[in-house]
Amino acid sequence: MYPERAEAVGADLDACRDDLLAARAASDELSEAELRAEWQGRVRRLLVENPEIAGALRALLDEVGGSPAARGADVGEVRMTARASDNARVYQAGRDQHITER
């Protein structure tokens, strides 16, 4: 792989973390999405160039973040049923939901 680039990548990660924390503190979803896309691209390119490291990366991610099941996240099917009448509203979500009414 690229051990000679480890220090530079570490510095990039530190800078990205600072930018991410600042974006979250400012509720700047656009900057957060841009940072996420940038690092997703970097990881994708790394895996394309070195497909043999995919298993090691998955194990590392499971170790530091846990698998969805280990984190207690719901895994599987979600079924929801709602009934509304007259002027009632129903809001349902299987995960995050953001509603802005004007």
C-alpha positions as MATLAB code, in Angstrom:
seq = 'MYPERAEAVGADLDACRDDLLAARAASDELSEAELRAEWQGRVRRLLVENPEIAGALRALLDEVGGSPAARGADVGEVRMTARASDNARVYQAGRDQHITER';
ca = [
       0.000    0.000    0.000;
       1.277    3.491    0.688;
       2.982    3.690    4.096;
       4.917    6.737    2.925;
       1.595    8.616    2.637;
       0.296    7.634    6.077;
       1.420   10.834    7.785;
      -0.104   13.074    5.102;
      -3.383   11.125    5.129;
      -3.469   11.362    8.923;
      -3.040   15.139    8.703;
      -5.830   15.295    6.091;
      -8.099   13.286    8.383;
      -7.375   15.606   11.307;
      -8.155   18.676    9.180;
     -11.318   17.051    7.849;
     -12.447   16.217   11.387;
     -11.993   19.852   12.426;
     -13.954   21.004    9.361;
     -16.669   18.442   10.059;
     -17.050   19.499   13.687;
     -17.259   23.145   12.618;
     -19.876   22.301    9.970;
     -21.967   20.380   12.488;
     -21.709   23.183   15.047;
     -22.950   25.612   12.383;
     -25.650   23.175   11.149;
     -23.972   23.391    7.736;
     -25.342   20.254    6.090;
     -23.922   21.158    2.669;
     -20.329   21.294    3.938;
     -20.860   18.074    5.874;
     -22.150   16.352    2.732;
     -19.188   17.645    0.701;
     -16.698   16.334    3.261;
     -18.468   12.965    3.321;
     -18.421   12.759   -0.492;
     -14.735   13.667   -0.638;
     -13.739   10.877    1.767;
     -16.097    8.367    0.199;
     -14.314    9.033   -3.094;
     -10.907    8.627   -1.488;
     -11.865    5.318    0.120;
     -13.487    4.093   -3.111;
     -10.326    4.873   -5.101;
      -8.186    3.157   -2.456;
     -10.335    0.029   -2.667;
     -10.299    0.047   -6.475;
      -6.501    0.235   -6.429;
      -6.168   -2.315   -3.582;
      -9.198   -4.651   -3.500;
      -7.348   -7.040   -1.191;
      -7.700   -4.610    1.734;
     -11.516   -4.566    1.698;
     -11.792   -7.305    4.341;
      -9.317   -5.590    6.650;
     -11.148   -2.270    6.249;
     -14.505   -3.900    7.063;
     -13.019   -5.504   10.186;
     -11.565   -2.170   11.290;
     -14.859   -0.349   10.746;
     -16.741   -3.024   12.677;
     -14.197   -2.744   15.498;
     -14.346    1.041   15.858;
     -17.971    1.659   14.945;
     -19.555   -1.698   15.417;
     -21.806   -3.400   12.952;
     -25.396   -2.113   12.806;
     -26.529   -5.035   14.957;
     -23.769   -4.421   17.515;
     -24.728   -0.728   17.706;
     -28.300   -1.709   18.428;
     -29.567   -0.370   15.121;
     -32.728   -1.890   13.791;
     -31.940   -4.224   10.973;
     -34.615   -5.680    8.808;
     -38.065   -4.814    7.635;
     -40.153   -1.888    8.819;
     -43.933   -1.957    8.496;
     -46.078    1.007    9.316;
     -49.787    1.546    9.110;
     -51.573    4.822    9.637;
     -55.085    6.093    9.304;
     -56.084    9.724    9.180;
     -59.430   11.397    8.806;
     -60.730   14.891    8.260;
     -57.821   17.339    8.463;
     -55.422   15.009   10.269;
     -51.855   14.479    9.103;
     -49.720   11.399    9.417;
     -45.934   11.518    9.450;
     -44.061    8.231    9.394;
     -40.413    7.379    8.966;
     -38.287    4.277    9.189;
     -35.351    6.470   10.238;
     -34.606   10.170   10.266;
     -37.376   12.501    9.278;
     -37.182   16.251    8.788;
     -40.368   18.235    8.304;
     -40.550   21.895    7.468;
     -44.019   23.357    7.266;
     -44.742   26.842    6.066;
];
